[in-house]
CSV table of C-alpha atoms in Angstrom, one decimal:
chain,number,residue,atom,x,y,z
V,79,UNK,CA,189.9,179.5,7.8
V,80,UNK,CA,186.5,180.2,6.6
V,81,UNK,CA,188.1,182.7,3.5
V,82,UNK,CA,185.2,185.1,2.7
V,83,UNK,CA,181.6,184.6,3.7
V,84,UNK,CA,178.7,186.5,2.1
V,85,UNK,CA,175.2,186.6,3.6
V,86,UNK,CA,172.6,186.0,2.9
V,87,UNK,CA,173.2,183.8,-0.5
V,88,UNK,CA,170.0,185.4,-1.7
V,89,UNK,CA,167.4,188.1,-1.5
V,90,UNK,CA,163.9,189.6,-3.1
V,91,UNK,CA,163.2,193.0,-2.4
V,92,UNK,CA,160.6,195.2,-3.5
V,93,UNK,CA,161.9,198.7,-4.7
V,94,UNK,CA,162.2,201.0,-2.3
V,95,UNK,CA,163.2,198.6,0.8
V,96,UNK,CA,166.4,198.8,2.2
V,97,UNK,CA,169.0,196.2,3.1
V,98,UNK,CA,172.7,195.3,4.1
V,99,UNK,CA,174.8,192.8,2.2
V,100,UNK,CA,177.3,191.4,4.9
V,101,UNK,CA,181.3,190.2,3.7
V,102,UNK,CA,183.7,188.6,6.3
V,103,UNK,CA,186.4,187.7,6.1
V,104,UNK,CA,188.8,186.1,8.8
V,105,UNK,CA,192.2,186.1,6.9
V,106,UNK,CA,193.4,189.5,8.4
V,107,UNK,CA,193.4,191.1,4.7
V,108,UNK,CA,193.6,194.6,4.4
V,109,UNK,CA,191.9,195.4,1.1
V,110,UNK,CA,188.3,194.7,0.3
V,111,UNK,CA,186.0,195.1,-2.4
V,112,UNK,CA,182.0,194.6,-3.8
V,113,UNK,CA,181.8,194.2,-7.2
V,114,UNK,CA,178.3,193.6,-9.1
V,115,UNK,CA,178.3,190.9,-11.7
V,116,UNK,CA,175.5,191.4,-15.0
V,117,UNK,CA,174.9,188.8,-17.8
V,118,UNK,CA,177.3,190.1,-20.4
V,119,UNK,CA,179.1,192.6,-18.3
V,120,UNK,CA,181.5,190.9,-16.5
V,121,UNK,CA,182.6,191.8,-12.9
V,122,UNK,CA,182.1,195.8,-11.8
V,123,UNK,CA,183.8,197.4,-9.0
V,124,UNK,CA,181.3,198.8,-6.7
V,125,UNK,CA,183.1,200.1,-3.4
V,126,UNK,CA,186.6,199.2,-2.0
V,127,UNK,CA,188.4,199.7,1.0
V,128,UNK,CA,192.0,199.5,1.5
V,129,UNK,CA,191.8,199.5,5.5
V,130,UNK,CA,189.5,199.9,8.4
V,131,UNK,CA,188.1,203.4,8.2
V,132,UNK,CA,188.8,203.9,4.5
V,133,UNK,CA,186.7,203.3,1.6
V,134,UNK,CA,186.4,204.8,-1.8
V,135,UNK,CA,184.3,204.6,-4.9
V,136,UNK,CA,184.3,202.1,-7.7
V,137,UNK,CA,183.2,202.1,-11.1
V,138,UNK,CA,179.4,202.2,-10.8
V,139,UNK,CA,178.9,203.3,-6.9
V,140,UNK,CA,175.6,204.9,-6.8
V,141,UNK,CA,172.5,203.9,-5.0
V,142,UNK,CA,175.2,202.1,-2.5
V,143,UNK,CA,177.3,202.5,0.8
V,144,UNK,CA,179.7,201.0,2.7
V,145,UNK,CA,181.9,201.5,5.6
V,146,UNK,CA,184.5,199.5,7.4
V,147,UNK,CA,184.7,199.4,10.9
V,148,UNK,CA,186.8,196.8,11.3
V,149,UNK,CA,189.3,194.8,9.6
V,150,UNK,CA,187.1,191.4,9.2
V,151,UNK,CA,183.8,192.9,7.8
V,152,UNK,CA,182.9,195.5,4.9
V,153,UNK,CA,178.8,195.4,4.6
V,154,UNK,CA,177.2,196.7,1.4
V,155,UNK,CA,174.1,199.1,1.7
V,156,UNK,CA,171.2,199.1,-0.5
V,157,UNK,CA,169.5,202.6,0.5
V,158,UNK,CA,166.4,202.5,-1.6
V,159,UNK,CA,166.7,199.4,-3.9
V,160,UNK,CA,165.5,199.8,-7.1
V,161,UNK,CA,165.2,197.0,-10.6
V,162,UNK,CA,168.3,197.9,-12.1
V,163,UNK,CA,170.2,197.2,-8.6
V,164,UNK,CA,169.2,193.0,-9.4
V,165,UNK,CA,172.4,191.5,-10.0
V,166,UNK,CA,174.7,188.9,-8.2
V,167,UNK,CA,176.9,190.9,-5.7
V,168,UNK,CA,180.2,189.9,-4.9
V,169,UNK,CA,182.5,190.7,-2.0
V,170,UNK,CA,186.5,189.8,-2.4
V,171,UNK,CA,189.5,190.8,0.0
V,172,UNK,CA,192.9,190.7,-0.2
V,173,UNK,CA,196.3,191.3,1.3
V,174,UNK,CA,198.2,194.9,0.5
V,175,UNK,CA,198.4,193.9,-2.7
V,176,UNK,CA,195.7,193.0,-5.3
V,177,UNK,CA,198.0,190.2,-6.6
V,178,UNK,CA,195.7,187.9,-5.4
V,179,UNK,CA,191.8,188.8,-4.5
V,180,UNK,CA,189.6,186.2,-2.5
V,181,UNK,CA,186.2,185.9,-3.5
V,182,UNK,CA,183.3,185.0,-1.8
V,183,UNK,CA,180.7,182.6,-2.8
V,184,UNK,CA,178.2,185.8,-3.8
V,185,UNK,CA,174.9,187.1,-2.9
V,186,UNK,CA,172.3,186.9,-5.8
V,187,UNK,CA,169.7,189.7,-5.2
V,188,UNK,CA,166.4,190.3,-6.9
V,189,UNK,CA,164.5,193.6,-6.7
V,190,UNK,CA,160.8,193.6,-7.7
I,51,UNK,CA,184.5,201.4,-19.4
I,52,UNK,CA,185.8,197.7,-19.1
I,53,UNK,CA,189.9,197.8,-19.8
I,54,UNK,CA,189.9,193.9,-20.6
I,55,UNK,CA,187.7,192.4,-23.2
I,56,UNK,CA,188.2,188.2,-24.0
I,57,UNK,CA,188.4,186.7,-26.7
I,58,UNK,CA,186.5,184.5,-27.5
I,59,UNK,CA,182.8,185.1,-25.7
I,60,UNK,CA,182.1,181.1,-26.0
I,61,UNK,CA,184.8,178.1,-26.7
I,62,UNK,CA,183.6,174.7,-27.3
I,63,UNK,CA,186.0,171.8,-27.0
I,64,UNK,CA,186.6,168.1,-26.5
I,65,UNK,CA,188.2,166.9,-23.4
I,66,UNK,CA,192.1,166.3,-24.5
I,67,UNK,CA,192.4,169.1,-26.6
I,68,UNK,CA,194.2,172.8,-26.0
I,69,UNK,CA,192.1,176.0,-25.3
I,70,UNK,CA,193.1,179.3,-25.8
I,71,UNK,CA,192.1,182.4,-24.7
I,72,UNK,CA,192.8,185.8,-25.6
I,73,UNK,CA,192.6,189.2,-23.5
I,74,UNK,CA,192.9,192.6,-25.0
I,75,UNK,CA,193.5,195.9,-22.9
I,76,UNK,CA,193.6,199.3,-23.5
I,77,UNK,CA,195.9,201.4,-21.6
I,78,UNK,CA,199.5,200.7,-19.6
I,79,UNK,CA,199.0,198.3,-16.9
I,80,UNK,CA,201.2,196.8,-13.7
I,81,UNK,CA,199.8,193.5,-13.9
I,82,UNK,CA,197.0,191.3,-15.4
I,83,UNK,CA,195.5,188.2,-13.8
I,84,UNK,CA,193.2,185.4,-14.8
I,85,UNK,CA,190.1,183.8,-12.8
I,86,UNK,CA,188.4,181.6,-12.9
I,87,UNK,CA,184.2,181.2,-12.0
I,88,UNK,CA,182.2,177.8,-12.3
I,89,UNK,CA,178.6,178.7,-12.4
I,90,UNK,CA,176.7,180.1,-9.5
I,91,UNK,CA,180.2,180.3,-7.2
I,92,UNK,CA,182.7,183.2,-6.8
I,93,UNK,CA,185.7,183.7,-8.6
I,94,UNK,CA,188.8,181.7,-8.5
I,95,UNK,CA,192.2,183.5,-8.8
I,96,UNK,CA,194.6,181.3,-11.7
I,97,UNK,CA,197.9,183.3,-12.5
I,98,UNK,CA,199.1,187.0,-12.0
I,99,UNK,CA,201.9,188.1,-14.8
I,100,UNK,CA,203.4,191.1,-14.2
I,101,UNK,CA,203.8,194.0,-17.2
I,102,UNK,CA,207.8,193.3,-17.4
I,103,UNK,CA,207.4,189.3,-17.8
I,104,UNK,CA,206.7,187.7,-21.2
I,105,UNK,CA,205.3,184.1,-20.4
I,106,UNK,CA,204.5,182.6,-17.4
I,107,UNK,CA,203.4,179.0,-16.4
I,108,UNK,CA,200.9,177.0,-13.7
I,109,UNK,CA,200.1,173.8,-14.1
I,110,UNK,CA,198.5,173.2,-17.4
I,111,UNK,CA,198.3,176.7,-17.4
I,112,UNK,CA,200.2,179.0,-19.9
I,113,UNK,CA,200.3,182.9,-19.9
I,114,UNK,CA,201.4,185.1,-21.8
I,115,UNK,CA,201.5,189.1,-22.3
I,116,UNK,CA,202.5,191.0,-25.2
I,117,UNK,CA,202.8,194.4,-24.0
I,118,UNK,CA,203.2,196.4,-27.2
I,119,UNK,CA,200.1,195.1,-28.3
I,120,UNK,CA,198.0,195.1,-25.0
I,121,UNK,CA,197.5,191.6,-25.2
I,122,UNK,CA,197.9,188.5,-23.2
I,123,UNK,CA,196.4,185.1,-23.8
I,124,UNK,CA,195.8,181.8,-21.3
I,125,UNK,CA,196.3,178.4,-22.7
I,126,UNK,CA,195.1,175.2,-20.8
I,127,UNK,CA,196.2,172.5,-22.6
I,128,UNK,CA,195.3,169.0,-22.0
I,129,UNK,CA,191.6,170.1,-21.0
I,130,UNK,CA,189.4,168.4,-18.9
I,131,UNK,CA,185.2,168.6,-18.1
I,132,UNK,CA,186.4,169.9,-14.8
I,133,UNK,CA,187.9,173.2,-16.6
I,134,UNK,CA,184.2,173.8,-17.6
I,135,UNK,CA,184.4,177.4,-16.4
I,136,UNK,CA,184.0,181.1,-17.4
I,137,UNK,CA,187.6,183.2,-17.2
I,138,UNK,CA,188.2,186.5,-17.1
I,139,UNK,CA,190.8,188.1,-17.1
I,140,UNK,CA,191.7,191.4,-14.6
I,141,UNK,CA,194.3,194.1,-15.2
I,142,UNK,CA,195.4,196.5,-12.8
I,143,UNK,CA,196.1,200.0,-14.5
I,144,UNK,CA,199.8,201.7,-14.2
I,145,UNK,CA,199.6,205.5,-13.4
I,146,UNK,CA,196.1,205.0,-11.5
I,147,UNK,CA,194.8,203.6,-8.8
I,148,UNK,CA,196.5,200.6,-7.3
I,149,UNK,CA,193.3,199.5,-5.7
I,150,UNK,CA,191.3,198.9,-8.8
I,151,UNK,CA,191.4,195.4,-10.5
I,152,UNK,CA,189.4,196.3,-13.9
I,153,UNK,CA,187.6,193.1,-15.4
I,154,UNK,CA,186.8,191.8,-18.7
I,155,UNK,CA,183.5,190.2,-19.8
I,156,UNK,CA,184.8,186.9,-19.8
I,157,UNK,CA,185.1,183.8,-22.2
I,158,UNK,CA,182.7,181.1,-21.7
I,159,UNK,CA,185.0,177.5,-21.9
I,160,UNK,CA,182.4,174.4,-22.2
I,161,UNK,CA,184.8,171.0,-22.3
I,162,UNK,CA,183.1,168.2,-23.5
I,163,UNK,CA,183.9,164.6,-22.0
């Protein structure tokens, strides 16, 4: 099993551009997540999903969408990127429970 | 706001020697977990101990959770360069959302050979 992948490992955009942050995952989890990760903040959750065709909001979710079509991938939307949306982006899944979350290896993302 | 906060930010310590870490939380929780992250990779899950359990063990790995003072702490003891790592520890809220896994800010362990 490949466990979570994350492309692409890392991005510049200028503000304004728009892009998609892809998560797979190929353990048949259910529950998956996108947190942003700040010097000094720790992990935040972004979006989460606990199934294909439902997602709901995390802690800091604007300026970002997701859906989930399928069970394997959850992408991460970037609308109109903007400075304060630099950070390293994570993407983790799960079985029913959150006992144990996956991560993936992250995507670092600068915006100019 | 953050429900776990570690203790402390940065921990310096020679190879051999016992490091502890503490986590503080703020509200009633189902469980709390510990990761693990070496620098520039994603985050590694440690232990999970559960709000009715007291201690639990992994490994060189010690837990434990005092409830009535929303605190837990890890202990590695025997510690190695290879532990070189920041950990955070991760609670998941009782009454709310079980779909939210809340993170602290993480303690910073350097081990030094």
């Amino acid at each position: 099993n490949a466990g979570v992948t994350q492309t692409p490992k890392f991005q510049v955009l200028k503000t304004g551009q728009s892009m998609t942050l892809q998560c797979a995952q190929d353990m048949n989890h259910e529950y998956m997540s996108w947190y942003r990760q700040d010097p000094g903040m720790g992990l935040r959750l972004i979006h989460y999903s606990v199934g294909a065709g439902i997602t709901d909001q995390g802690e800091v979710p604007n300026g970002y969408n997701v859906s989930r079509s399928t069970t394997e991938d959850f992408p991460l939307r970037l609308l109109s990127a903007a400075p304060s949306q630099t950070s390293v982006y994570f993407c983790a899944s799960s079985p029913r429970s959150l006992e144990t979350q996956y991560f993936g290896p992250g995507t670092r993302l600068l915006v100019l | 706001s953050q429900q776990g906060e570690e203790d402390p930010q940065a921990l310096s310590i020679q190879e051999g020697e016992n490091a502890t870490m503490n986590c503080s939380y703020k509200t009633s929780i189902n469980n709390l977990q510990w990761y693990r992250q070496n620098s520039g990779r994603g985050l590694v899950h440690l232990i999970l101990i559960r709000s009715n359990e007291r201690e639990k063990h992994s490994g060189r790995l010690r837990v434990t959770l005092d409830t009535s003072k929303k605190s837990s702490s890890l202990l590695i003891t025997a510690s190695r360069a290879a532990d070189t790592a920041s950990y955070f520890c991760a609670t998941i809220y009782s009454g709310g959302s079980n779909y939210k896994l809340t993170f602290g800010k993480g303690t910073l362990l350097t081990v030094n050979p």
